[in-house]
PDB file of C-alpha atoms in Angstrom:
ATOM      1  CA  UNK A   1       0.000   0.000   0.000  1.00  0.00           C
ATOM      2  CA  UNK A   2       2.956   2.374  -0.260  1.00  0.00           C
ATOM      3  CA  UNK A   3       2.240   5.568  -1.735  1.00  0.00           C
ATOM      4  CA  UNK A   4      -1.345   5.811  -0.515  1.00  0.00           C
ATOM      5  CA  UNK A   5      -2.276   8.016   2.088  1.00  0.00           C
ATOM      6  CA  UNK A   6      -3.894   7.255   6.002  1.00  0.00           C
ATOM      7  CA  UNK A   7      -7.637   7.835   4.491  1.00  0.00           C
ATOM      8  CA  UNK A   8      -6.820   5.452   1.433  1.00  0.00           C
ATOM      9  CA  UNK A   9      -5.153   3.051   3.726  1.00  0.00           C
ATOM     10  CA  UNK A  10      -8.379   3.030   5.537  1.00  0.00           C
ATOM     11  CA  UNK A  11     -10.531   2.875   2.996  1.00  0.00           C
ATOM     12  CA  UNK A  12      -8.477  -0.068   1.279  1.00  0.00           C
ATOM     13  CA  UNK A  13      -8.944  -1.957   4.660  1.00  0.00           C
ATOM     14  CA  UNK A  14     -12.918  -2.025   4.310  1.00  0.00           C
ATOM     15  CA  UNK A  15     -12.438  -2.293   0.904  1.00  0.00           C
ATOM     16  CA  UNK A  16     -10.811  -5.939   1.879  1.00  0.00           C
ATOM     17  CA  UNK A  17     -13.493  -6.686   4.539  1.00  0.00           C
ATOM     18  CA  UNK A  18     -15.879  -6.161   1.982  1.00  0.00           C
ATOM     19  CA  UNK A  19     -14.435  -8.305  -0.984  1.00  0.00           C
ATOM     20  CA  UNK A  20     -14.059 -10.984   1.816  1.00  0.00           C
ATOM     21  CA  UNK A  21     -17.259 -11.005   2.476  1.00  0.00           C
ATOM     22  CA  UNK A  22     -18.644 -10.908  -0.798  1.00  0.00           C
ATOM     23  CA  UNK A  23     -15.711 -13.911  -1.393  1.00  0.00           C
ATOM     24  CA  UNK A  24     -17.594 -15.707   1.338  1.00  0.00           C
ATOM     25  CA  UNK A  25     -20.725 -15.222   0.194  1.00  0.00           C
ATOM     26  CA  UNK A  26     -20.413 -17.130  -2.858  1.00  0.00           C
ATOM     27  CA  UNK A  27     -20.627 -19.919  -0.768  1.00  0.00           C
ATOM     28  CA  UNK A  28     -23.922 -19.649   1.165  1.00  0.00           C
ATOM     29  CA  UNK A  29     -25.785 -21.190  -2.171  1.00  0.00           C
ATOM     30  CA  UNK A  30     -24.159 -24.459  -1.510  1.00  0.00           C
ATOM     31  CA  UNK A  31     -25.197 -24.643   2.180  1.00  0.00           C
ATOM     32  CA  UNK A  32     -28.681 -25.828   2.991  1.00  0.00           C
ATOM     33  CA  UNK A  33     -30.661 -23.799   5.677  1.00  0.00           C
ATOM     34  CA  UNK A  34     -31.331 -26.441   7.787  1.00  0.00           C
ATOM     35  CA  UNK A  35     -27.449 -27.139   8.484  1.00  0.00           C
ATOM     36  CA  UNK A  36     -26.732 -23.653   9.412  1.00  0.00           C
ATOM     37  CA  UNK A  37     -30.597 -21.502   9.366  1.00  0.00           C
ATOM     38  CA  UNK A  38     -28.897 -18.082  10.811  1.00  0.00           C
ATOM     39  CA  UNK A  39     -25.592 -18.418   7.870  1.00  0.00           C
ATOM     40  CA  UNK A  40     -28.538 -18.326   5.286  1.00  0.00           C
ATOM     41  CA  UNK A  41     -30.154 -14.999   6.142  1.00  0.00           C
ATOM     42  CA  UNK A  42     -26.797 -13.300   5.104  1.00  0.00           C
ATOM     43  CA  UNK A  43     -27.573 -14.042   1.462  1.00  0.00           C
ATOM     44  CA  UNK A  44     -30.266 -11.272   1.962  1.00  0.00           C
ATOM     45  CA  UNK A  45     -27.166  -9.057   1.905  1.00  0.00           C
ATOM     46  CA  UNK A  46     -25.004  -9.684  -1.248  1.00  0.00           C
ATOM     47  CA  UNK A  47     -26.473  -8.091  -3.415  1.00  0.00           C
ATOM     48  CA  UNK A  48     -25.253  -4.709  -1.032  1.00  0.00           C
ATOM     49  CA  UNK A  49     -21.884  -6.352  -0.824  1.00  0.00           C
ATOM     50  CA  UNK A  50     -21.976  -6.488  -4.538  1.00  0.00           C
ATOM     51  CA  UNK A  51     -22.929  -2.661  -5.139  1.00  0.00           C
ATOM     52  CA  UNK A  52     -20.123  -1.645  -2.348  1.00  0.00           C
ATOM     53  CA  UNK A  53     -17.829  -3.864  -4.470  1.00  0.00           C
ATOM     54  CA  UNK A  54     -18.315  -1.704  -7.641  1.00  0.00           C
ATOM     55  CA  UNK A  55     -18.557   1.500  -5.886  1.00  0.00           C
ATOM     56  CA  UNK A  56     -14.802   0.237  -4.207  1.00  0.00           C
ATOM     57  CA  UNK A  57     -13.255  -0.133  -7.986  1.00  0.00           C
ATOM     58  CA  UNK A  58     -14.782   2.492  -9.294  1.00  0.00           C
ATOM     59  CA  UNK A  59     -13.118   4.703  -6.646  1.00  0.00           C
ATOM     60  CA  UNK A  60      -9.824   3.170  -7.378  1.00  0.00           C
ATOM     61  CA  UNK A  61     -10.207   3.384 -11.136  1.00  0.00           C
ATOM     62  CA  UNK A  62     -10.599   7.226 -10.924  1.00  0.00           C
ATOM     63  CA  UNK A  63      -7.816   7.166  -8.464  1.00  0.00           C
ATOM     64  CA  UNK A  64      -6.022   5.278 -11.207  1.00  0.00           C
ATOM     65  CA  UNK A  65      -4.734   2.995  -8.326  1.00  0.00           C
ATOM     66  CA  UNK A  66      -4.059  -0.881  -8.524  1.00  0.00           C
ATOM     67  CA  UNK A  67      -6.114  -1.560  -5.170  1.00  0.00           C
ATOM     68  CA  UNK A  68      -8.871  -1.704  -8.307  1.00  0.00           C
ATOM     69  CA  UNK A  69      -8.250  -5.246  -8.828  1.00  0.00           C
ATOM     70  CA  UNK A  70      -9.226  -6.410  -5.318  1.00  0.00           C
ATOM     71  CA  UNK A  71     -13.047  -6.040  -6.138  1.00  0.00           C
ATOM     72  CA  UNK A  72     -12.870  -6.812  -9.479  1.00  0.00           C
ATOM     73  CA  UNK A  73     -11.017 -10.132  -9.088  1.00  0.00           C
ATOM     74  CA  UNK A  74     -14.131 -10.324  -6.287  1.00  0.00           C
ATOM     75  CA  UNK A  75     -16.280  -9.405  -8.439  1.00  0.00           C
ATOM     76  CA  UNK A  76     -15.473 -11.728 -11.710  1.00  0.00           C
ATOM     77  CA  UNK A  77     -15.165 -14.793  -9.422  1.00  0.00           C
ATOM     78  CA  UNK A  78     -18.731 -14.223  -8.820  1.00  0.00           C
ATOM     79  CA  UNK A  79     -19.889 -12.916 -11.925  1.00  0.00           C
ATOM     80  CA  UNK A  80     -22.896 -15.139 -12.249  1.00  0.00           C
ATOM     81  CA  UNK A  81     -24.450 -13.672  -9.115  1.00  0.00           C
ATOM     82  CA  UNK A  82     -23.730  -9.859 -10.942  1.00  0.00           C
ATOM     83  CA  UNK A  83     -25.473 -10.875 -13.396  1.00  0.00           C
ATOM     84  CA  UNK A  84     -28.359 -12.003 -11.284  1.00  0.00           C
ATOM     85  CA  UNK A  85     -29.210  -8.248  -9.994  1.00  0.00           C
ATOM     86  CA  UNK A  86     -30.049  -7.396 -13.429  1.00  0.00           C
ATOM     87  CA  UNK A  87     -30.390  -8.186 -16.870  1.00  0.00           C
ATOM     88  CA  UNK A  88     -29.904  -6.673 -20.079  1.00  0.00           C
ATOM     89  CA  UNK A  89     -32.421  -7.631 -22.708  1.00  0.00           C
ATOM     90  CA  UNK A  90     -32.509  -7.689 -26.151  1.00  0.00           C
ATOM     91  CA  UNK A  91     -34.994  -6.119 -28.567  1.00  0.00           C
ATOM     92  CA  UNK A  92     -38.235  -7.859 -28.580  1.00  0.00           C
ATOM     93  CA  UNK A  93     -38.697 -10.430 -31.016  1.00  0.00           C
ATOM     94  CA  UNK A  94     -42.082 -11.300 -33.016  1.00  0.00           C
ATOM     95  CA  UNK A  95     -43.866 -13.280 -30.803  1.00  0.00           C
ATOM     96  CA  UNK A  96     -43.721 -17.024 -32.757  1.00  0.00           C
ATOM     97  CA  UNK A  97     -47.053 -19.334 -32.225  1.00  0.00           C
ATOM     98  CA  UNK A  98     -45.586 -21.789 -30.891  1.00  0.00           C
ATOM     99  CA  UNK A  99     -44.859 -19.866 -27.756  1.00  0.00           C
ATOM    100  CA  UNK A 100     -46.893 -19.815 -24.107  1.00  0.00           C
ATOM    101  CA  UNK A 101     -46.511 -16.530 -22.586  1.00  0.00           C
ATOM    102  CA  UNK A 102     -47.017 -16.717 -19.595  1.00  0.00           C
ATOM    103  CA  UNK A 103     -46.719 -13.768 -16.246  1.00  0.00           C
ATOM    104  CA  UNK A 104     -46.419 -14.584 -12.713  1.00  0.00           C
ATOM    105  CA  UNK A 105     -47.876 -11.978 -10.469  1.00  0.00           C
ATOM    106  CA  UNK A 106     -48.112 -11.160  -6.629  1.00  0.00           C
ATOM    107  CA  UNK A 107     -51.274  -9.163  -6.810  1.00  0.00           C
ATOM    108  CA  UNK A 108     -51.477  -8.501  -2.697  1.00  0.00           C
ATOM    109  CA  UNK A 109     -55.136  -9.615  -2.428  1.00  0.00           C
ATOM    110  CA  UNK A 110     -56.121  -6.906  -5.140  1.00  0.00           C
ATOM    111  CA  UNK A 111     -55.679  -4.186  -2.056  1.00  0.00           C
ATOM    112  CA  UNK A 112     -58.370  -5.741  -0.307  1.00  0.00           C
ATOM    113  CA  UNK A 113     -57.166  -4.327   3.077  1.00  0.00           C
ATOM    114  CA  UNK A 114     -55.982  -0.813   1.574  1.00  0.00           C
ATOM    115  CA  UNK A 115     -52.614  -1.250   1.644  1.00  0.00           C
ATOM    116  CA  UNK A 116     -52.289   1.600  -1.124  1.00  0.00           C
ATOM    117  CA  UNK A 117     -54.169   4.681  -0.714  1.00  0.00           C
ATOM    118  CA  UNK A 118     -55.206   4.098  -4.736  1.00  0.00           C
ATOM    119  CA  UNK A 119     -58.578   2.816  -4.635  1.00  0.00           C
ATOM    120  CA  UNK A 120     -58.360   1.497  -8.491  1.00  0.00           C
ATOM    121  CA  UNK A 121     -56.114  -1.141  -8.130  1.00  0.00           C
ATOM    122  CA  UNK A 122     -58.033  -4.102  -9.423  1.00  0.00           C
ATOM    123  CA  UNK A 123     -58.972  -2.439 -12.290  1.00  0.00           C
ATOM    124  CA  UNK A 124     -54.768  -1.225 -13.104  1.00  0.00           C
ATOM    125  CA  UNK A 125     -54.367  -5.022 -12.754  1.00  0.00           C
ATOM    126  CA  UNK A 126     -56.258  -5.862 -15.431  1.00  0.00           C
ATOM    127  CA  UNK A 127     -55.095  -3.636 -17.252  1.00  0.00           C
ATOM    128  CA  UNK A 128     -51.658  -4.397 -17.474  1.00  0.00           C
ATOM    129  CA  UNK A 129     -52.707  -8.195 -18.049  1.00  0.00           C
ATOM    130  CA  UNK A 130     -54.936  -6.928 -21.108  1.00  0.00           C
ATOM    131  CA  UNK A 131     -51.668  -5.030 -22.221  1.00  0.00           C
ATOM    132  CA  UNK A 132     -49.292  -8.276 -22.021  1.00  0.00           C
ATOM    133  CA  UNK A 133     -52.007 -10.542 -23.149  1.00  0.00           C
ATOM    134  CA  UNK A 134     -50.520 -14.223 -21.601  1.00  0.00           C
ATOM    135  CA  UNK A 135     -51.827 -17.465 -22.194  1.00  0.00           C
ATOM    136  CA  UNK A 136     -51.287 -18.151 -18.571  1.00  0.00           C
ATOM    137  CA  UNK A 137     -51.337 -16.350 -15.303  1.00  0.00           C
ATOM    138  CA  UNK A 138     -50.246 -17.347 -12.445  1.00  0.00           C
ATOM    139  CA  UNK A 139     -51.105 -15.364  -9.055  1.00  0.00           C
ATOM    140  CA  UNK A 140     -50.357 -15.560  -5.477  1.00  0.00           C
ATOM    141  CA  UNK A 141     -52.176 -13.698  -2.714  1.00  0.00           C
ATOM    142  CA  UNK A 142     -55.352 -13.977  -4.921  1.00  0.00           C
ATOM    143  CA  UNK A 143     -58.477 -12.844  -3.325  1.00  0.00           C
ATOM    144  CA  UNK A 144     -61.552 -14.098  -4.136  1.00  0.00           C
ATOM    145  CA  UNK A 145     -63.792 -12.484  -6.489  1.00  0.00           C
ATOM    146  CA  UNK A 146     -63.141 -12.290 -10.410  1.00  0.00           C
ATOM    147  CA  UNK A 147     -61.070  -9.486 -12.560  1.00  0.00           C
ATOM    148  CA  UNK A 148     -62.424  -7.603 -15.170  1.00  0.00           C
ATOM    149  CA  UNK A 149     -60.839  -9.796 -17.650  1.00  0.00           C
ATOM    150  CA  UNK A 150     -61.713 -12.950 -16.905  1.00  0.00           C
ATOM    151  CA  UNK A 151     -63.303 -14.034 -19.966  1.00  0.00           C
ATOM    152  CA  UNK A 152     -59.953 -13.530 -21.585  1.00  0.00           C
ATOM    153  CA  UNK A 153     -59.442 -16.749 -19.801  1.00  0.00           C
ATOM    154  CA  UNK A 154     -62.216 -19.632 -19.753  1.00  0.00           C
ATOM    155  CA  UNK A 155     -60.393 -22.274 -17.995  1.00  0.00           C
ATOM    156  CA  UNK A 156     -58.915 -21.782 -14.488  1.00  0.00           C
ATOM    157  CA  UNK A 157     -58.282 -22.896 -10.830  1.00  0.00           C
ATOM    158  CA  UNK A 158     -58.451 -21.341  -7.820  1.00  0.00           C
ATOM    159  CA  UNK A 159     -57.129 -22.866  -4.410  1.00  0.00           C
ATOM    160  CA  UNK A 160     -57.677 -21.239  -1.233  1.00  0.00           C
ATOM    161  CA  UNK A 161     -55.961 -22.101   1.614  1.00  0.00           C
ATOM    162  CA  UNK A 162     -59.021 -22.666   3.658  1.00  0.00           C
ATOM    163  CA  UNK A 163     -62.336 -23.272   2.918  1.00  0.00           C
ATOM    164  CA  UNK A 164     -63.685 -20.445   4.600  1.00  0.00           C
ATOM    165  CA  UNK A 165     -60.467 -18.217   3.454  1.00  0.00           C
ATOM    166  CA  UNK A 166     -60.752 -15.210   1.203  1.00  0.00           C
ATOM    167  CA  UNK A 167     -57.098 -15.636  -0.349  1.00  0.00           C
ATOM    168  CA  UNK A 168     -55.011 -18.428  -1.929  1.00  0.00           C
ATOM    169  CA  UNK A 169     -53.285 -18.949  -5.752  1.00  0.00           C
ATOM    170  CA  UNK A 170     -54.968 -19.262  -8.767  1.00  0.00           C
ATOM    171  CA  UNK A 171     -53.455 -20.102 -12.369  1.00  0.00           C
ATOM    172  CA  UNK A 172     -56.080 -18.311 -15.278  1.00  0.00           C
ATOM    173  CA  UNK A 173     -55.395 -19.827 -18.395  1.00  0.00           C
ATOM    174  CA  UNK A 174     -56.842 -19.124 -22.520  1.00  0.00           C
ATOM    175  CA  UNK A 175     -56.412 -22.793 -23.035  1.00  0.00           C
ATOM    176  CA  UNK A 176     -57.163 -26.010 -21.877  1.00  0.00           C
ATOM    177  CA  UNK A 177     -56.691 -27.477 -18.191  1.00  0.00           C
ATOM    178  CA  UNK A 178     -57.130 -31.061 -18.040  1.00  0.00           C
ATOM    179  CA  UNK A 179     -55.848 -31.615 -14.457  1.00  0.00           C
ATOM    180  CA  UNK A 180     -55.174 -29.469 -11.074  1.00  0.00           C
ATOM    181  CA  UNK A 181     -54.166 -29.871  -7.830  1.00  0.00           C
ATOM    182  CA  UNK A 182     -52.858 -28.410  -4.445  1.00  0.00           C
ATOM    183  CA  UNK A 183     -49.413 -28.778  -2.336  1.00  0.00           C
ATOM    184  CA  UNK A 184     -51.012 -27.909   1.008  1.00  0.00           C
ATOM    185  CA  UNK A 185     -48.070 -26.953   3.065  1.00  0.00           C
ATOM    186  CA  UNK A 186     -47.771 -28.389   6.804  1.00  0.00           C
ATOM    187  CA  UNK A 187     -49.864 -26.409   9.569  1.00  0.00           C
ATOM    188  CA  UNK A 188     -48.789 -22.859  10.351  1.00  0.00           C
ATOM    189  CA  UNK A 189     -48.391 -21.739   7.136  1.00  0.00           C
ATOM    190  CA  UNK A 190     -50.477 -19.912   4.691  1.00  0.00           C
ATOM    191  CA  UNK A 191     -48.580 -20.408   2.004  1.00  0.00           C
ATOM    192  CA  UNK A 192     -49.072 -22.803  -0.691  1.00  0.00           C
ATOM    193  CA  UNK A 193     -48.379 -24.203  -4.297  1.00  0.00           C
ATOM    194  CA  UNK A 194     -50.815 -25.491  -7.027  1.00  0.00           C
ATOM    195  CA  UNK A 195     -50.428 -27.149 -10.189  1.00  0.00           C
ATOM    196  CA  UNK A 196     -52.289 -27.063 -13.552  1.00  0.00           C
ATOM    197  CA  UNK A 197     -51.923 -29.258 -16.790  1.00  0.00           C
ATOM    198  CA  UNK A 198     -52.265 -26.907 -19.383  1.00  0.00           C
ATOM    199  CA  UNK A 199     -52.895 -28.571 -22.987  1.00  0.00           C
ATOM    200  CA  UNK A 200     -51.904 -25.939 -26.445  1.00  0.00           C
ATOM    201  CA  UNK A 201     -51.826 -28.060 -29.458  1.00  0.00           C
ATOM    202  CA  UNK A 202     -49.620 -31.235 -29.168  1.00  0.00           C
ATOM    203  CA  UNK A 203     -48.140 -30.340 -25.594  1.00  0.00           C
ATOM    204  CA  UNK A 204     -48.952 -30.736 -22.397  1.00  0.00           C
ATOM    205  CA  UNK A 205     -47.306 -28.597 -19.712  1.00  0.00           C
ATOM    206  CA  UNK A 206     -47.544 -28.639 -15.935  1.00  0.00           C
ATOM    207  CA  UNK A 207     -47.473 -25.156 -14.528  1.00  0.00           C
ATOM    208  CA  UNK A 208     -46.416 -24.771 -10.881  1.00  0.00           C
ATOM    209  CA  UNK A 209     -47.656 -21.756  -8.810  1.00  0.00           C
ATOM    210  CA  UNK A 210     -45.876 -21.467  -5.622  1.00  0.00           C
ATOM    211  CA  UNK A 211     -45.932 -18.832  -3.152  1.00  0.00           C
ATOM    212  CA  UNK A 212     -43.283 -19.891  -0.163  1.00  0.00           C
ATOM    213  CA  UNK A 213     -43.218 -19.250   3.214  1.00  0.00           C
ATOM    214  CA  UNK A 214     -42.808 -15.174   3.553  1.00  0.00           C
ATOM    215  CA  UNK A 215     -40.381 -13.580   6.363  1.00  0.00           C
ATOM    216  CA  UNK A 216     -43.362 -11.453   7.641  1.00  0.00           C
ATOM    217  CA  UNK A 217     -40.866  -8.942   8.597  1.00  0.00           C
ATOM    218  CA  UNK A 218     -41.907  -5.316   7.620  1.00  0.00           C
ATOM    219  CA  UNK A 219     -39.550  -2.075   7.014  1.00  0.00           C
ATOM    220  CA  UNK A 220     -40.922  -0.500  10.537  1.00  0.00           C
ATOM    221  CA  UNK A 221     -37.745   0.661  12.878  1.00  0.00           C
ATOM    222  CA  UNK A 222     -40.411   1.415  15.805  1.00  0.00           C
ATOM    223  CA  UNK A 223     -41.225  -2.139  15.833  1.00  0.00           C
ATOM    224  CA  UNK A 224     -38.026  -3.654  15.279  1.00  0.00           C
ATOM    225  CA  UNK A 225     -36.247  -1.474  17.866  1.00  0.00           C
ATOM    226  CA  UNK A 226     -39.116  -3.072  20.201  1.00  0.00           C
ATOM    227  CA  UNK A 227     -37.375  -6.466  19.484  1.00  0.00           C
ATOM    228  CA  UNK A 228     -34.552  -7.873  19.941  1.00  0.00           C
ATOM    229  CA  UNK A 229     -32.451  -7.597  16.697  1.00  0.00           C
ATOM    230  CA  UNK A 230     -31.217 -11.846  17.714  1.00  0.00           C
ATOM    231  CA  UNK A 231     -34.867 -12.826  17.574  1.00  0.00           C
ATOM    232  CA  UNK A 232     -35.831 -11.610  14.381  1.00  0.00           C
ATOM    233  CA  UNK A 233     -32.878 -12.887  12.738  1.00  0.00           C
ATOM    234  CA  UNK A 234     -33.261 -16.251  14.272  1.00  0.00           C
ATOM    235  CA  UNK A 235     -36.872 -16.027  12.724  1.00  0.00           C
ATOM    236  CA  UNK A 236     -35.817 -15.342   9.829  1.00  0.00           C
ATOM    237  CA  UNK A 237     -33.279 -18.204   9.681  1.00  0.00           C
ATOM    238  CA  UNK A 238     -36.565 -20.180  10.690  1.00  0.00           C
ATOM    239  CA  UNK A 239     -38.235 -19.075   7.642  1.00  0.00           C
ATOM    240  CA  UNK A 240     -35.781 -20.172   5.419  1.00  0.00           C
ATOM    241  CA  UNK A 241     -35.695 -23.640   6.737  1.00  0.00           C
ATOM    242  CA  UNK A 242     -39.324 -23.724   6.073  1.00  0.00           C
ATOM    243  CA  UNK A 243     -38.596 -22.575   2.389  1.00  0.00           C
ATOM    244  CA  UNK A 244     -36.616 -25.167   1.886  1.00  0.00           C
ATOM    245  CA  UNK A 245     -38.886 -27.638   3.474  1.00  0.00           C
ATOM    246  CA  UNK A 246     -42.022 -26.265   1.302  1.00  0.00           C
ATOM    247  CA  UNK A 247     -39.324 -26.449  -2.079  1.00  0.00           C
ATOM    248  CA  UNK A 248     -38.582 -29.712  -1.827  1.00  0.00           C
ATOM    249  CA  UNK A 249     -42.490 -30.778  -1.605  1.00  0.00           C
ATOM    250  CA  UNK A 250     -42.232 -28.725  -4.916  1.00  0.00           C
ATOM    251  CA  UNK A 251     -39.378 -30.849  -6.445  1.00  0.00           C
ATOM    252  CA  UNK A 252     -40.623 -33.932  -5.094  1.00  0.00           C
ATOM    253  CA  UNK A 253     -44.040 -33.320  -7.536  1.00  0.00           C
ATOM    254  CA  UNK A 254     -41.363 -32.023 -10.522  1.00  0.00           C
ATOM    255  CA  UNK A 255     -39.925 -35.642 -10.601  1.00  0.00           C
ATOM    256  CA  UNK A 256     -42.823 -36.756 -10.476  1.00  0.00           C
ATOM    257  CA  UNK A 257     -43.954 -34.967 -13.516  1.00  0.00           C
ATOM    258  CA  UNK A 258     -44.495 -36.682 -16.811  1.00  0.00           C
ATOM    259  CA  UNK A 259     -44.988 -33.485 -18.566  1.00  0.00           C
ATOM    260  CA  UNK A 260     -42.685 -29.902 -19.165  1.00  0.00           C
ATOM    261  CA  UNK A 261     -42.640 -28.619 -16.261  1.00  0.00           C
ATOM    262  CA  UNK A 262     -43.178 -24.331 -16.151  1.00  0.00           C
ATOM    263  CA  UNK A 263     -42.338 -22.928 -12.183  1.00  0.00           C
ATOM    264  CA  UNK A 264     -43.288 -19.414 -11.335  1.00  0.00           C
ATOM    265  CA  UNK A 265     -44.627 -18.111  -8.007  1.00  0.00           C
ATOM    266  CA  UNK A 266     -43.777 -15.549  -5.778  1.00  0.00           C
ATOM    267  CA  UNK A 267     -40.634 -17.090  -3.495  1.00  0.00           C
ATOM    268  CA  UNK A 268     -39.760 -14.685  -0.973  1.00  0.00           C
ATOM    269  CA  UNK A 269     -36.311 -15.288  -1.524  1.00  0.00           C
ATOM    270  CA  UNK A 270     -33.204 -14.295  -3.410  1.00  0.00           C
ATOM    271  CA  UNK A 271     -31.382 -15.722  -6.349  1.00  0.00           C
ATOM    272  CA  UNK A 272     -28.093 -16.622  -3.845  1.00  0.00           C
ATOM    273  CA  UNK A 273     -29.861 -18.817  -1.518  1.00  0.00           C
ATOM    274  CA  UNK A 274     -29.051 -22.704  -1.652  1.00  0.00           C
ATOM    275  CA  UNK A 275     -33.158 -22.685  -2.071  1.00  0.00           C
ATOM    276  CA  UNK A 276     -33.111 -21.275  -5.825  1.00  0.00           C
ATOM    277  CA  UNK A 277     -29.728 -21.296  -6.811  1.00  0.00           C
ATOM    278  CA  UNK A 278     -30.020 -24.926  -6.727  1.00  0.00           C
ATOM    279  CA  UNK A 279     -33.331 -25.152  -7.790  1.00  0.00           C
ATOM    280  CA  UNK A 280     -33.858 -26.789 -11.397  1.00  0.00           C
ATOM    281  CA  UNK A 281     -34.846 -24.115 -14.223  1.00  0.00           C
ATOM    282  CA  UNK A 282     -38.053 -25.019 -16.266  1.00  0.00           C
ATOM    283  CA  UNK A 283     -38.018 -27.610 -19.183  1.00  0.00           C
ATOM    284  CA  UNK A 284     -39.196 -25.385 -21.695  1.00  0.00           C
ATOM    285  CA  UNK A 285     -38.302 -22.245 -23.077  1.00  0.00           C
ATOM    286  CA  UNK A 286     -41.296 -19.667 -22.864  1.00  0.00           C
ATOM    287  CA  UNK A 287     -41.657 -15.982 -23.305  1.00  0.00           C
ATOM    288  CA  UNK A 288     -42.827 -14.682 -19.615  1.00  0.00           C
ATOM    289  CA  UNK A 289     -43.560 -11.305 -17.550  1.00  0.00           C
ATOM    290  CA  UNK A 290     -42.915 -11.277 -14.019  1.00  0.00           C
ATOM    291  CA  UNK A 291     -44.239  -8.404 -12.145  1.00  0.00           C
ATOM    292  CA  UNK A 292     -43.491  -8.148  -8.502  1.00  0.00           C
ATOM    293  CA  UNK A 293     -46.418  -6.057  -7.271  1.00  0.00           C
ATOM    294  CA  UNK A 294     -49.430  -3.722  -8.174  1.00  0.00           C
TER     295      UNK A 294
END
């Protein structure tokens, strides 16, 4: 470090802490929550340690200085889970026949309980799936009652989690469903997955709608100042145990699958847990729209 000065030195020093930790990181795909629940809520955090990564080589690239190549020998070890944070797409293509398009959307009970001050929510949901146009929609937190557009999509099914519940998962679909059914998670949960056979043409393709177990942890500093910051973050390791628990109920009907298999769903979850990274991608190549919210 000769020639920098004591606030360079000092930044360089975090600047290691940080590419150590992102270093370490890389690792916390391969190990399953329930060997280590607490290691796996740390995966909530790389995609900071990524950013402060960048912002670390940018700062010595400007500097012109060599301590640049700490991050980005960090940073192109992992350059997989970069490229998870975002993705550059190409131009849109002419969408061919043969394709399903499908969209996978979290539609929060259609604000059912006001959770935005808009009051025309519903109706902006509709709207946007008139825009896309799928063949196939898959939604978690569905309440019950029926969209404006439901015509658009004849067959259907609709699972809710209790009989006497108002919300659950639904898959809408323009073409024919010739089989459904329900992966009722284990007590405590109201989370679920459901399946559909969906027949176009020739094919027959199983589309999985999961919604896993949710953290239930809101962005309110009154409330987590009120408890103690080792509880929640044992809860959360909790939850992710219970992820992986629900996900392998999920796999277990995937191998059991004599059709393509399509998975969407809404998994609470990042793309650098063991849960997904591992996870198997769908069989089939389809054109899709993922929105997270309303």
């Amino acid at each position: 470090m000769k020639g920098l000065n004591w606030f360079d030195k000092f930044l360089f020093f975090l600047n290691s802490l940080f590419a150590v930790a992102l270093l370490f990181s890389y690792l916390l795909p391969y190990i399953p929550p329930d060997s280590f629940a607490l290691l796996s809520v740390f995966s909530l955090g790389v995609p900071f340690l990524i950013l402060v990564n960048i912002i670390f080589m940018l700062y010595w690239l400007f500097r012109l200085r060599r301590q640049l190549l700490l991050s980005l020998i960090v940073l192109l070890i992992g350059f997989n889970h970069l490229t998870s944070i975002y993705e550059i797409s190409s131009e849109e293509e002419e969408p061919r026949k043969d394709i399903l398009r499908v969209m996978s959307y979290n539609v929060r009970q259609f604000n059912e309980y006001g959770w935005s001050e808009k009051v025309d929510i519903p109706e902006k949901i509709s709207e946007f799936i008139e825009q896309e146009d799928p063949d196939v929609v898959s939604m978690q937190e569905y309440f019950r009652g029926e969209l404006s557009i439901a015509e658009r999509f004849p067959y259907k099914y609709i699972k809710l989690k209790e009989e006497n519940a108002e919300f659950g998962l639904s898959i809408l679909s323009k073409f024919p469903i010739i089989n459904s059914g329900s992966l009722d998670f284990p007590t405590g949960s109201n989370n679920n997955a459901i399946y559909a056979d969906v027949v176009k043409g020739n094919d027959t393709i199983r589309v999985i709608n999961v919604h896993l177990q949710s953290f239930s942890v809101k962005p309110n500093m009154e409330k987590l100042e009120q408890e103690h910051s080792k509880r929640v973050f044992l809860g959360m390791g909790q939850t992710f145990v219970r992820q992986q628990m629900q996900m392998q109920m999920v796999l277990d009907l995937i191998k059991k699958t004599p059709y393509k298999v399509l998975l969407m769903g809404d998994f609470n979850n990042t793309a650098y847990s063991c849960l997904l990274y591992t996870s198997p991608s769908p069989r089939d190549r389809t054109r899709s729209r993922m929105p997270s919210s309303a």
